[in-house]
mmCIF file of C-alpha atoms in Angstrom:
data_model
loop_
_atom_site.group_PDB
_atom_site.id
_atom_site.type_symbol
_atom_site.label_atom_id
_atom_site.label_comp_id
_atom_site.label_asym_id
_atom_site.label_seq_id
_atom_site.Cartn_x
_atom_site.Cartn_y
_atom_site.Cartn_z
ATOM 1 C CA UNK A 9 88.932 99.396 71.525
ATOM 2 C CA UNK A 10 86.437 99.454 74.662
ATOM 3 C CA UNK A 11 83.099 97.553 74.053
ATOM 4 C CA UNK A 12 81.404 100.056 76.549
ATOM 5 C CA UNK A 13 82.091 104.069 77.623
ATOM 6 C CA UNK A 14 82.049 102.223 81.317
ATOM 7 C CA UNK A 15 85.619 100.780 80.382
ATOM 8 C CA UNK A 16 86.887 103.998 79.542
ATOM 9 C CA UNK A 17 85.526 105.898 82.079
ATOM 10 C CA UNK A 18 87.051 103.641 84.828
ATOM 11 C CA UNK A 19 90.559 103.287 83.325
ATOM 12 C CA UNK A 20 92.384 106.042 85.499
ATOM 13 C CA UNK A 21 95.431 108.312 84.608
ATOM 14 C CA UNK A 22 99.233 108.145 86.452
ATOM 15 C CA UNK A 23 99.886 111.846 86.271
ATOM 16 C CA UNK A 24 103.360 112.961 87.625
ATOM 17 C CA UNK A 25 102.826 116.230 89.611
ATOM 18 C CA UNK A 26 106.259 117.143 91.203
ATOM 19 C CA UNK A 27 109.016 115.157 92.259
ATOM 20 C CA UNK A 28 107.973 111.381 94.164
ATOM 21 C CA UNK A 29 104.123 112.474 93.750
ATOM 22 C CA UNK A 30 102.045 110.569 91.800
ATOM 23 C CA UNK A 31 98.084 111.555 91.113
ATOM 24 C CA UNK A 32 95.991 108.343 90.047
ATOM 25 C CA UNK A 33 93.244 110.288 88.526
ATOM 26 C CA UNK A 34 89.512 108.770 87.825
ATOM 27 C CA UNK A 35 86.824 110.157 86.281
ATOM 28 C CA UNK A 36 84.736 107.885 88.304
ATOM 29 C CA UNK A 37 86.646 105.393 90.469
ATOM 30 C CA UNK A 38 83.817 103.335 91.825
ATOM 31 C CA UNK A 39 83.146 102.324 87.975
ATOM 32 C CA UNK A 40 86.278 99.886 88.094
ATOM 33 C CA UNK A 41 84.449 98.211 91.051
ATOM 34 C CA UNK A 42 81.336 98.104 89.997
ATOM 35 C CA UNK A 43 82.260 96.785 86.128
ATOM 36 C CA UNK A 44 83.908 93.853 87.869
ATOM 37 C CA UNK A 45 81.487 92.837 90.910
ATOM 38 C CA UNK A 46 78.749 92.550 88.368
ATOM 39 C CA UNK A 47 80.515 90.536 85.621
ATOM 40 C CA UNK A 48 82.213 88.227 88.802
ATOM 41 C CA UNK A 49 78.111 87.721 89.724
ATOM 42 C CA UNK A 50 77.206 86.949 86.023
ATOM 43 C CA UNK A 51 80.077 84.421 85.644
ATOM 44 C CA UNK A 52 79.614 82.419 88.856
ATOM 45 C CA UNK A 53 75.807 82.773 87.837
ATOM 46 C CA UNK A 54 74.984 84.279 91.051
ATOM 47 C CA UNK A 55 73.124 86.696 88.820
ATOM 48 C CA UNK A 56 71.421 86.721 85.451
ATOM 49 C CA UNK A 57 70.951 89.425 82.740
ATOM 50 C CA UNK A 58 67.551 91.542 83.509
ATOM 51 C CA UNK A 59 67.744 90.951 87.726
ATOM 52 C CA UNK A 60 67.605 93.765 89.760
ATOM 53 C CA UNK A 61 70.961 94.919 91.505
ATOM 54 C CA UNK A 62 70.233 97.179 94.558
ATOM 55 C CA UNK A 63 72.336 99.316 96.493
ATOM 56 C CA UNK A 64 72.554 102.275 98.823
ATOM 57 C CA UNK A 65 74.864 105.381 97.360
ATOM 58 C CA UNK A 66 75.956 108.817 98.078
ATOM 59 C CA UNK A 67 76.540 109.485 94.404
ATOM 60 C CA UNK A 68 79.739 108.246 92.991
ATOM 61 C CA UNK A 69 78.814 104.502 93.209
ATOM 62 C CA UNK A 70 75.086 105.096 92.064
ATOM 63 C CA UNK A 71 76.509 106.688 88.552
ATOM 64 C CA UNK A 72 78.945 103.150 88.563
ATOM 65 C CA UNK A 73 76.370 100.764 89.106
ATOM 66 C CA UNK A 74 74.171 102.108 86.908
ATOM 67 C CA UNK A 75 76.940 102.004 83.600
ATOM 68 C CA UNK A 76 78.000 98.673 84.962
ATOM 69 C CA UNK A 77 74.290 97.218 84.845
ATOM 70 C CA UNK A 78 73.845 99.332 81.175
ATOM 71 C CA UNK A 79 77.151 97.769 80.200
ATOM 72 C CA UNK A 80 75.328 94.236 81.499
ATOM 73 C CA UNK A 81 72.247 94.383 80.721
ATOM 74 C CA UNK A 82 70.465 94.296 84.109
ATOM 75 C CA UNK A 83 68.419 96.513 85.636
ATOM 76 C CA UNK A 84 69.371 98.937 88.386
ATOM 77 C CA UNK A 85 67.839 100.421 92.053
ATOM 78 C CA UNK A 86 69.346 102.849 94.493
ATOM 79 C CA UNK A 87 68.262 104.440 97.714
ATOM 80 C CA UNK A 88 70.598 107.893 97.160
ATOM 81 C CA UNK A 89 71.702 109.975 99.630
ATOM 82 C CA UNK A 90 70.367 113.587 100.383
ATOM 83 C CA UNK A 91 74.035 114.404 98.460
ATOM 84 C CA UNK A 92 72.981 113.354 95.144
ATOM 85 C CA UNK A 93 72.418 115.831 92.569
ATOM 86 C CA UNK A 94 70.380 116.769 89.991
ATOM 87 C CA UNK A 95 72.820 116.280 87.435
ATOM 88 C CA UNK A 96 73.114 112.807 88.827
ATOM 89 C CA UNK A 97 69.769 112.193 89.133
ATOM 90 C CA UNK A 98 69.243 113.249 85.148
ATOM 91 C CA UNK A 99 72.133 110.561 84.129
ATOM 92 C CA UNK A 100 70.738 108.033 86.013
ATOM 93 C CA UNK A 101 67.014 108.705 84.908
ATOM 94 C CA UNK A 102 68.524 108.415 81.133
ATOM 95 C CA UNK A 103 70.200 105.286 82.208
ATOM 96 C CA UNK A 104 67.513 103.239 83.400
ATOM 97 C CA UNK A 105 68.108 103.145 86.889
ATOM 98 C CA UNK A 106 65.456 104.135 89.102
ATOM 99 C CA UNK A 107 66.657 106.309 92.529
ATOM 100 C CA UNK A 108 65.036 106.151 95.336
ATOM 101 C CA UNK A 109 66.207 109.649 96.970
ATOM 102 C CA UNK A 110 66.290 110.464 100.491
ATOM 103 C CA UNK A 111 64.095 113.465 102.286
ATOM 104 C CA UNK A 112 66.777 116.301 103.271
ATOM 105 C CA UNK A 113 68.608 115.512 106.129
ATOM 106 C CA UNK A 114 71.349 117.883 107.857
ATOM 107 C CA UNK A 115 72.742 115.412 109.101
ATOM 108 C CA UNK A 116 74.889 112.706 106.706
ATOM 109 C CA UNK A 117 75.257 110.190 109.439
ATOM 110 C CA UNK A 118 71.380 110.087 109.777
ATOM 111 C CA UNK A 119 71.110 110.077 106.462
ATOM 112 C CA UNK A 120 73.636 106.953 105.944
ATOM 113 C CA UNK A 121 71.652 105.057 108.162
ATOM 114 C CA UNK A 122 68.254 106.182 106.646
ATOM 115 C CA UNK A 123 69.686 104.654 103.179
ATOM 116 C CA UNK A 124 70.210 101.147 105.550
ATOM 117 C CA UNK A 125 67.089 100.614 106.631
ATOM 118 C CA UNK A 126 65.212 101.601 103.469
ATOM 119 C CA UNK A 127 67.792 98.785 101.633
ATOM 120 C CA UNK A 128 66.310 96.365 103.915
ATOM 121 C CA UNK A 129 62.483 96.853 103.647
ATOM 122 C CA UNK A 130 63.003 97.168 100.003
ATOM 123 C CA UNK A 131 64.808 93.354 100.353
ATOM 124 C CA UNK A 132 61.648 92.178 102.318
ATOM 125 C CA UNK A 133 59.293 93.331 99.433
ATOM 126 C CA UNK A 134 61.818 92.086 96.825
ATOM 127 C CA UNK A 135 63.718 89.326 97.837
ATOM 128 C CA UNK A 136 64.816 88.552 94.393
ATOM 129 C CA UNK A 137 66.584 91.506 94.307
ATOM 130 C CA UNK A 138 70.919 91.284 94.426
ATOM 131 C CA UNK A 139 72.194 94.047 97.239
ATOM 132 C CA UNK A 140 75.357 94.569 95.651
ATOM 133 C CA UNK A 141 76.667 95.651 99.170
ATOM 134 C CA UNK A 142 79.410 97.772 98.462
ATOM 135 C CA UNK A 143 80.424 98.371 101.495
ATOM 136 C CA UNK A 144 80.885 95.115 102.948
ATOM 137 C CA UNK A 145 81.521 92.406 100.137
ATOM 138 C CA UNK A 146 85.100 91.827 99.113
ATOM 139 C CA UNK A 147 83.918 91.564 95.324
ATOM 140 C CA UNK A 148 84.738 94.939 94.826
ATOM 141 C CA UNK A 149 88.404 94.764 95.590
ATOM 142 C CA UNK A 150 88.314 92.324 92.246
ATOM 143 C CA UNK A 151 88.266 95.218 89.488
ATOM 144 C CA UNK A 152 91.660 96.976 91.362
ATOM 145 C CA UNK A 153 94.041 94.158 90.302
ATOM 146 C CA UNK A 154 94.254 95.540 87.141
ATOM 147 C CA UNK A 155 94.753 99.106 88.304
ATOM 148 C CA UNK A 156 97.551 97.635 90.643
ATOM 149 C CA UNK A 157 99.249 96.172 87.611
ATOM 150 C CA UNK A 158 99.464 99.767 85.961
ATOM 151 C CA UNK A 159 100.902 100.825 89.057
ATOM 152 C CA UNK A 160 103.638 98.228 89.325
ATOM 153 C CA UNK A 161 104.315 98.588 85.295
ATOM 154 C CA UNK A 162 104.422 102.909 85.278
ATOM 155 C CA UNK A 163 106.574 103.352 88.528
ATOM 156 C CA UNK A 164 108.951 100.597 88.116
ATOM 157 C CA UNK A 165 108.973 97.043 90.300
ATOM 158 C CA UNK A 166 112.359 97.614 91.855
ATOM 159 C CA UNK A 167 112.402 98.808 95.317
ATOM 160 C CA UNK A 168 108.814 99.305 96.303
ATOM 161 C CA UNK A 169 107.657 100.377 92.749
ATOM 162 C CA UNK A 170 108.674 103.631 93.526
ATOM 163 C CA UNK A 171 111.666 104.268 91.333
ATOM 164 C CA UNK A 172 114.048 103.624 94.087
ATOM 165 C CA UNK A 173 112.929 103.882 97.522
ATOM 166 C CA UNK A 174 109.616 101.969 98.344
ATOM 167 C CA UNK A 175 105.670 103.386 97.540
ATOM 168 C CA UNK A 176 103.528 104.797 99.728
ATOM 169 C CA UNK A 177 99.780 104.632 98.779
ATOM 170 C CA UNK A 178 97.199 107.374 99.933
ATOM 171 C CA UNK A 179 93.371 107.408 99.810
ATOM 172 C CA UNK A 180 90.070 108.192 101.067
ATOM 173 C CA UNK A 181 89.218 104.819 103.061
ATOM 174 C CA UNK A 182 85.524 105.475 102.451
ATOM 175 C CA UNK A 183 84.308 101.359 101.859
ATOM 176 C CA UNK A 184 87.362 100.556 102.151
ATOM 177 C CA UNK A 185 87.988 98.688 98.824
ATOM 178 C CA UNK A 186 89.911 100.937 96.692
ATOM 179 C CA UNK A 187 92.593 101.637 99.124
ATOM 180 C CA UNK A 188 92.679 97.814 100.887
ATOM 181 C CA UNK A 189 92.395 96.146 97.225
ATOM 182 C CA UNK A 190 95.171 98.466 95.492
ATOM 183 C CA UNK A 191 97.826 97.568 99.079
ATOM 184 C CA UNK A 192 96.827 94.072 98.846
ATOM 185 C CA UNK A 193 97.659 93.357 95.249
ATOM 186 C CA UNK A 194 100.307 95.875 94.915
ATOM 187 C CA UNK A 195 101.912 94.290 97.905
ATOM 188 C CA UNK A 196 102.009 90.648 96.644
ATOM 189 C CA UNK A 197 105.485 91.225 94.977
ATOM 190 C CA UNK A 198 106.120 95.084 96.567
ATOM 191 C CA UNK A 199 105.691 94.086 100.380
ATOM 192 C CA UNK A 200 107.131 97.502 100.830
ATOM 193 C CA UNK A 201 103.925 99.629 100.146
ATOM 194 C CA UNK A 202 102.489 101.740 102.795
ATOM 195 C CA UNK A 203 99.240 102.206 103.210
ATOM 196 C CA UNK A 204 98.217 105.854 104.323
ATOM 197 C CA UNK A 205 94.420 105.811 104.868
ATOM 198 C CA UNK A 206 92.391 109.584 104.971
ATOM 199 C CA UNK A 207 89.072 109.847 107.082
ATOM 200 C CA UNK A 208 86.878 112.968 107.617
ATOM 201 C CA UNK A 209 86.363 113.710 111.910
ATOM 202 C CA UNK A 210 82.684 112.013 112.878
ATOM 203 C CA UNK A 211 84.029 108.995 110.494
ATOM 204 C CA UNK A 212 83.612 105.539 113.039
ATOM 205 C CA UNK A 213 85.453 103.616 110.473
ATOM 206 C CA UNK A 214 88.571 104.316 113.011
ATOM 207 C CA UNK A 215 87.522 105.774 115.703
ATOM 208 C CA UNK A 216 86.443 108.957 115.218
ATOM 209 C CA UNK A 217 82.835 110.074 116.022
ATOM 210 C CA UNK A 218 83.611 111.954 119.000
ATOM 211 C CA UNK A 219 84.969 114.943 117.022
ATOM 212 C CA UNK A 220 82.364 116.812 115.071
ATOM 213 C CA UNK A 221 83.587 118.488 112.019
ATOM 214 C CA UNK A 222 81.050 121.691 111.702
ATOM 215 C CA UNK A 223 81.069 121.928 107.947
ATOM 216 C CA UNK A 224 80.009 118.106 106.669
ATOM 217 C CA UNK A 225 81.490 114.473 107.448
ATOM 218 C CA UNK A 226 83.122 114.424 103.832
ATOM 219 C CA UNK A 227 80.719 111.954 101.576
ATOM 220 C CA UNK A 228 82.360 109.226 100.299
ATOM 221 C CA UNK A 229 85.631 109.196 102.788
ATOM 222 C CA UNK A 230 84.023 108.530 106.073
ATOM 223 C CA UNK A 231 81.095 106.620 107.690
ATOM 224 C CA UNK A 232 78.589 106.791 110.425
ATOM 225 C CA UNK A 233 78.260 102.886 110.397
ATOM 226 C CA UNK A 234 80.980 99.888 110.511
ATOM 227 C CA UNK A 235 81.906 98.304 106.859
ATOM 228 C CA UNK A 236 82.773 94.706 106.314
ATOM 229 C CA UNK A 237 85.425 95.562 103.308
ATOM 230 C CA UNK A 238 87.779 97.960 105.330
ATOM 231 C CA UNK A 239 90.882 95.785 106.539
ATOM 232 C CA UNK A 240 91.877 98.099 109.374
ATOM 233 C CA UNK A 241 95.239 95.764 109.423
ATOM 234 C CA UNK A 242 95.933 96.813 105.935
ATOM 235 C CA UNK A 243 96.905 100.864 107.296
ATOM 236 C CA UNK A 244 100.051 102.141 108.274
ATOM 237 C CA UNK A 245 99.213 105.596 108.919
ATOM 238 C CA UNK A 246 95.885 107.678 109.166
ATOM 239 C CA UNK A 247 95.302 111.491 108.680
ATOM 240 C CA UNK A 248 91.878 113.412 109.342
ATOM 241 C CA UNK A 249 90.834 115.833 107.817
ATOM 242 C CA UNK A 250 88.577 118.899 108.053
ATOM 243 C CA UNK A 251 86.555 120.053 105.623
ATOM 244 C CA UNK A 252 88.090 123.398 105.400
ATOM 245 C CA UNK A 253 91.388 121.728 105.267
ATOM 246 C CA UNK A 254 90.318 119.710 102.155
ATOM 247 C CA UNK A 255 88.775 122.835 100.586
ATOM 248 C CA UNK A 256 92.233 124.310 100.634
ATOM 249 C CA UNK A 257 93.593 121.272 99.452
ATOM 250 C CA UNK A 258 91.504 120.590 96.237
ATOM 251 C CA UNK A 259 91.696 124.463 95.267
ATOM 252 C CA UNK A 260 95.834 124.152 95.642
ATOM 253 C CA UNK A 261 95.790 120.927 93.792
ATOM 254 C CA UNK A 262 93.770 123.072 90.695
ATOM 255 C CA UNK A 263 95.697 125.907 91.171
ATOM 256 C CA UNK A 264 99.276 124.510 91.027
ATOM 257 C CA UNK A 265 98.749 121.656 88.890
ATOM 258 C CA UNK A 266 95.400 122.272 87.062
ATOM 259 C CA UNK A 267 93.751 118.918 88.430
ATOM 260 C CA UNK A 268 90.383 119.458 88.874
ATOM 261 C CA UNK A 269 88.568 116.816 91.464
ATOM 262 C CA UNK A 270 86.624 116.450 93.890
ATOM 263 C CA UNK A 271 87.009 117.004 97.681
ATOM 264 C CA UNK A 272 88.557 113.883 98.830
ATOM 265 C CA UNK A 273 90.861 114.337 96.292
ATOM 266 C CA UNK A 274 91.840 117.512 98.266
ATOM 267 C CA UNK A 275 91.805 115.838 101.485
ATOM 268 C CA UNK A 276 94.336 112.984 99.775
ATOM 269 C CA UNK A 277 96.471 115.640 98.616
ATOM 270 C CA UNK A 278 96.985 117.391 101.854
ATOM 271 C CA UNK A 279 98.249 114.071 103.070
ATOM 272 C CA UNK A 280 100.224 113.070 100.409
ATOM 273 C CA UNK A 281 102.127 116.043 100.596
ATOM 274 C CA UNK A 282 103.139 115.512 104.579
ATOM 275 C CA UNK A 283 103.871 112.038 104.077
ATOM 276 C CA UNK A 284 106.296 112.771 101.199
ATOM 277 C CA UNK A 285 108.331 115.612 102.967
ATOM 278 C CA UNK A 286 108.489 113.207 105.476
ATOM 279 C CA UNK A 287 110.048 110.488 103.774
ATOM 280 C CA UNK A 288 111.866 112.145 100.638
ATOM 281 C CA UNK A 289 112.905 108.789 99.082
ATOM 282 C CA UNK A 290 109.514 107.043 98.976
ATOM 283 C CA UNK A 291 107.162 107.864 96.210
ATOM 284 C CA UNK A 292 104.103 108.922 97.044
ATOM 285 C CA UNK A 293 100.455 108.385 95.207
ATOM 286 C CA UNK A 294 97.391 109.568 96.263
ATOM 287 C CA UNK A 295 93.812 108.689 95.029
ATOM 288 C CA UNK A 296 91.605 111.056 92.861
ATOM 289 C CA UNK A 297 88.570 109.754 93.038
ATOM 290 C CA UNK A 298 86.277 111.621 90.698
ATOM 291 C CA UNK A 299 86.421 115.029 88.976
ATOM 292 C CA UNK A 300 85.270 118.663 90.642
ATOM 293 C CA UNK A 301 82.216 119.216 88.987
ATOM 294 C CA UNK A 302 79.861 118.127 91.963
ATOM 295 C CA UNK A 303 81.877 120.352 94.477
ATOM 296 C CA UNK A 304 81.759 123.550 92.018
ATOM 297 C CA UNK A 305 79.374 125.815 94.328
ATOM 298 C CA UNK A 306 80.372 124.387 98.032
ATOM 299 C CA UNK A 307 84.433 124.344 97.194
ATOM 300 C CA UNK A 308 85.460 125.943 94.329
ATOM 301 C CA UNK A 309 83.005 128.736 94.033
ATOM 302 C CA UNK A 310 84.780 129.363 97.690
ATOM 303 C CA UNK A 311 88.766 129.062 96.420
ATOM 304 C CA UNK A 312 89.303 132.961 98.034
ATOM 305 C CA UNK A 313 88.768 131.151 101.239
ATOM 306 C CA UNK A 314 91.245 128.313 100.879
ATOM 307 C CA UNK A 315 94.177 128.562 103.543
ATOM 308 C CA UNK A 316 97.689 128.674 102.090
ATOM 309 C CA UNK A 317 99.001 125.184 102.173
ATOM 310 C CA UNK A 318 102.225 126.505 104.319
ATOM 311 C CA UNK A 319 99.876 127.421 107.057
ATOM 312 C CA UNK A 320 98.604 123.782 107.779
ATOM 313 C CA UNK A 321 100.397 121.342 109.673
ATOM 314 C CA UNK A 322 98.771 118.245 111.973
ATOM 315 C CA UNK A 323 98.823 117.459 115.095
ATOM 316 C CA UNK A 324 100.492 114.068 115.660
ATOM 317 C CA UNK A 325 98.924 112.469 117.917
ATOM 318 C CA UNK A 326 98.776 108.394 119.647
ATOM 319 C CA UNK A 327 95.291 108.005 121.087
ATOM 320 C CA UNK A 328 92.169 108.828 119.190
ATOM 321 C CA UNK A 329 90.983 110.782 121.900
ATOM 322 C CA UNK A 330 93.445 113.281 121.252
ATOM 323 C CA UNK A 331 92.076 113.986 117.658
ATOM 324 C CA UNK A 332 91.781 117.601 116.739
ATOM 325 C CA UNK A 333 90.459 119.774 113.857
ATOM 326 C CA UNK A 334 91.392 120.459 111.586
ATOM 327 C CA UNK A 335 93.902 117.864 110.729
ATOM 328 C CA UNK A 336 95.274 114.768 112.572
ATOM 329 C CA UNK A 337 97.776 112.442 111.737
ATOM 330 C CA UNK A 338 98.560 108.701 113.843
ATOM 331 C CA UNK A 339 100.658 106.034 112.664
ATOM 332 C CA UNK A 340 98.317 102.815 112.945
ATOM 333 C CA UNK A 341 100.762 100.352 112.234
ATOM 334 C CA UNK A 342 98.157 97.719 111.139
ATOM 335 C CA UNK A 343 96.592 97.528 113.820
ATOM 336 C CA UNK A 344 93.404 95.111 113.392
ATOM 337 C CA UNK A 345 90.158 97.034 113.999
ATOM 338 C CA UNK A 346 87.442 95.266 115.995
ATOM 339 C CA UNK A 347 83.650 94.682 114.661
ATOM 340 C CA UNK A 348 80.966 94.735 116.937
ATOM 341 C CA UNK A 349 79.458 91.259 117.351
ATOM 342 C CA UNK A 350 76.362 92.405 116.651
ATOM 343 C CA UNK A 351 77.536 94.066 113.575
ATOM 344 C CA UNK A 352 74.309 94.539 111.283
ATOM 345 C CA UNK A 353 75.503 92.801 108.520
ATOM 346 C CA UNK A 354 77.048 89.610 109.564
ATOM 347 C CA UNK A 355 74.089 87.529 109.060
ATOM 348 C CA UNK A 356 71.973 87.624 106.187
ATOM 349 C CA UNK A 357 73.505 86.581 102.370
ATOM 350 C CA UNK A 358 76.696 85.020 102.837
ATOM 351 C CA UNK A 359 79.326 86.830 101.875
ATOM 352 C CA UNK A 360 81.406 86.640 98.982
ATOM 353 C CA UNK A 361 85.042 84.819 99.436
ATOM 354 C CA UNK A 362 86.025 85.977 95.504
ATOM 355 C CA UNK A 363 88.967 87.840 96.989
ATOM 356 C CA UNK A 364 89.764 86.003 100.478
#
């Protein structure tokens, strides 16, 4: 029996949709992370119960840290994104945490760096406060082992754990842990796994911000700033992804298999669907991050809209400066990225070697 709703909330589903594809559904993924970087702090004592976590969010992780500190008894800060909701906002009001929100902002990668700077001053006026730093400290790869081991035990160990002929994982690389954390434990005894990472155009994470997606740089999936916890050597292949491309994606994913998630979800579906016709014999799972609800009125109020799957194909391409909307797709073969010496977050706290 779970001690917490947290626990049950970040357990995810293996749903089966069609033949070799594999949904890894989450309520709210970030929750898994979150539950374990904050008991990982408590048990090394880094933390105690009643300090102040801290961290910047564009909604998904705010609702995690905020169960994970309820779950632990500490308190809770975020500086939230222009994204966040007022559904969001309510929950985390109830919660205890107290959200700092953003003044609109058209533009996300603004915004992004907005949340940054406001993390820091609030630092300088609260130095006893923990930044939780999702983005850029390996603690939250910890709470995926466990995810990885449902994986390996509900697909079968042989062969790739895919039942015959090898895995290939897909995600949203967003921070970078969920994808990076579920390929490096899965392959510690399945050195077979690919890796298929999904970015939104404007996304720097790998190379991106010369193309300019008109609609939105997809929150959650992408970034406007370099992140310490994405293992660019970890990717075998990368696809991005348009937002009207991912519309179409997360209203076919409702419509032929009634799973109802968010937009990245949409995006990972698109992919996942490419990468299995071409490679018949591999499995292929892709990452459902968190459910619809927050993308009712900007996707699914639009499903008339949505593009026949048939009808979208991307263009392969080998440079980055041949990227296109609305989809792209370029084998990386783990290719190590390069940070900026100067990257913003090298100095400052040390950073945490729990997974290294």
């Amino acid at each position: 029996m779970d001690q917490h709703i947290a626990e049950a909330i970040g357990r995810p589903d293996l749903i089966r949709l069609d033949d070799r594809l594999v949904c890894l559904r989450f309520e709210t993924m970030k929750v898994v992370s979150a539950l374990a970087a904050v008991r990982h702090l408590l048990d090394t004592g880094v933390v105690r119960p009643g300090d102040t976590l801290l961290d910047s969010s564009s909604g998904i992780y705010a609702y995690a840290l905020a169960l994970a500190c309820h779950r632990h008894g500490m308190r809770c800060h975020i500086v939230g994104s222009t994204t966040v909701d007022g559904t969001l906002c309510a929950q985390l009001a109830v919660l205890g945490a107290t959200l700092e929100r953003m003044e609109p902002c058209d533009d996300l990668k603004l915004d992004q760096k907005r949340r940054v700077e406001r993390i820091h001053e609030i630092l300088a006026e609260h130095p006893e406060y923990h930044w939780m730093r999702q983005y850029h400290d390996d603690i939250h790869y910890l709470g995926y082992r466990a995810v990885a081991e449902r994986i390996r035990r509900s697909l079968g160990r042989g062969d790739g754990g895919g039942g015959g002929g090898g895995l290939t994982l897909v995600g949203g690389v967003g921070s970078g842990a969920s994808t990076g954390a579920l390929a490096r434990y899965l392959r510690e005894d399945l050195p077979d796994v690919e890796l298929v990472g999904v970015q939104p155009f404007g996304s720097v994470t790998f190379g991106a911000e010369h193309v300019a997606d008109p609609e939105i740089i997809i929150a959650g999936i992408g970034s406007s700033i370099p992140f310490g916890n994405v293992g660019h050597a970890s990717y075998d292949t990368l696809h991005w992804i348009s937002f009207d491309a991912a519309l179409a994606g997360s209203v076919d994913l409702l419509r032929r298999h009634a799973v109802f998630a968010g937009l990245s979800t949409g995006a990972g579906y698109l992919a996942a669907r490419w990468e299995r016709s071409r490679a018949p014999e591999r499995t292929v799972l892709f990452i459902a991050a968190d459910t619809g609800h927050r993308y009712v009125d900007s996707v699914y109020a639009r499903h008339r809209e949505a593009a026949a799957l048939a009808s979208l194909t991307p263009r392969q391409v080998t440079d980055r400066a041949e990227l296109a909307l609305p989809w792209s797709r370029m084998r990386w073969n783990r290719t190590p990225g390069v940070r900026p010496a100067d990257h913003p977050f090298r100095a400052g706290r040390e950073e945490s070697t729990a997974c290294a």
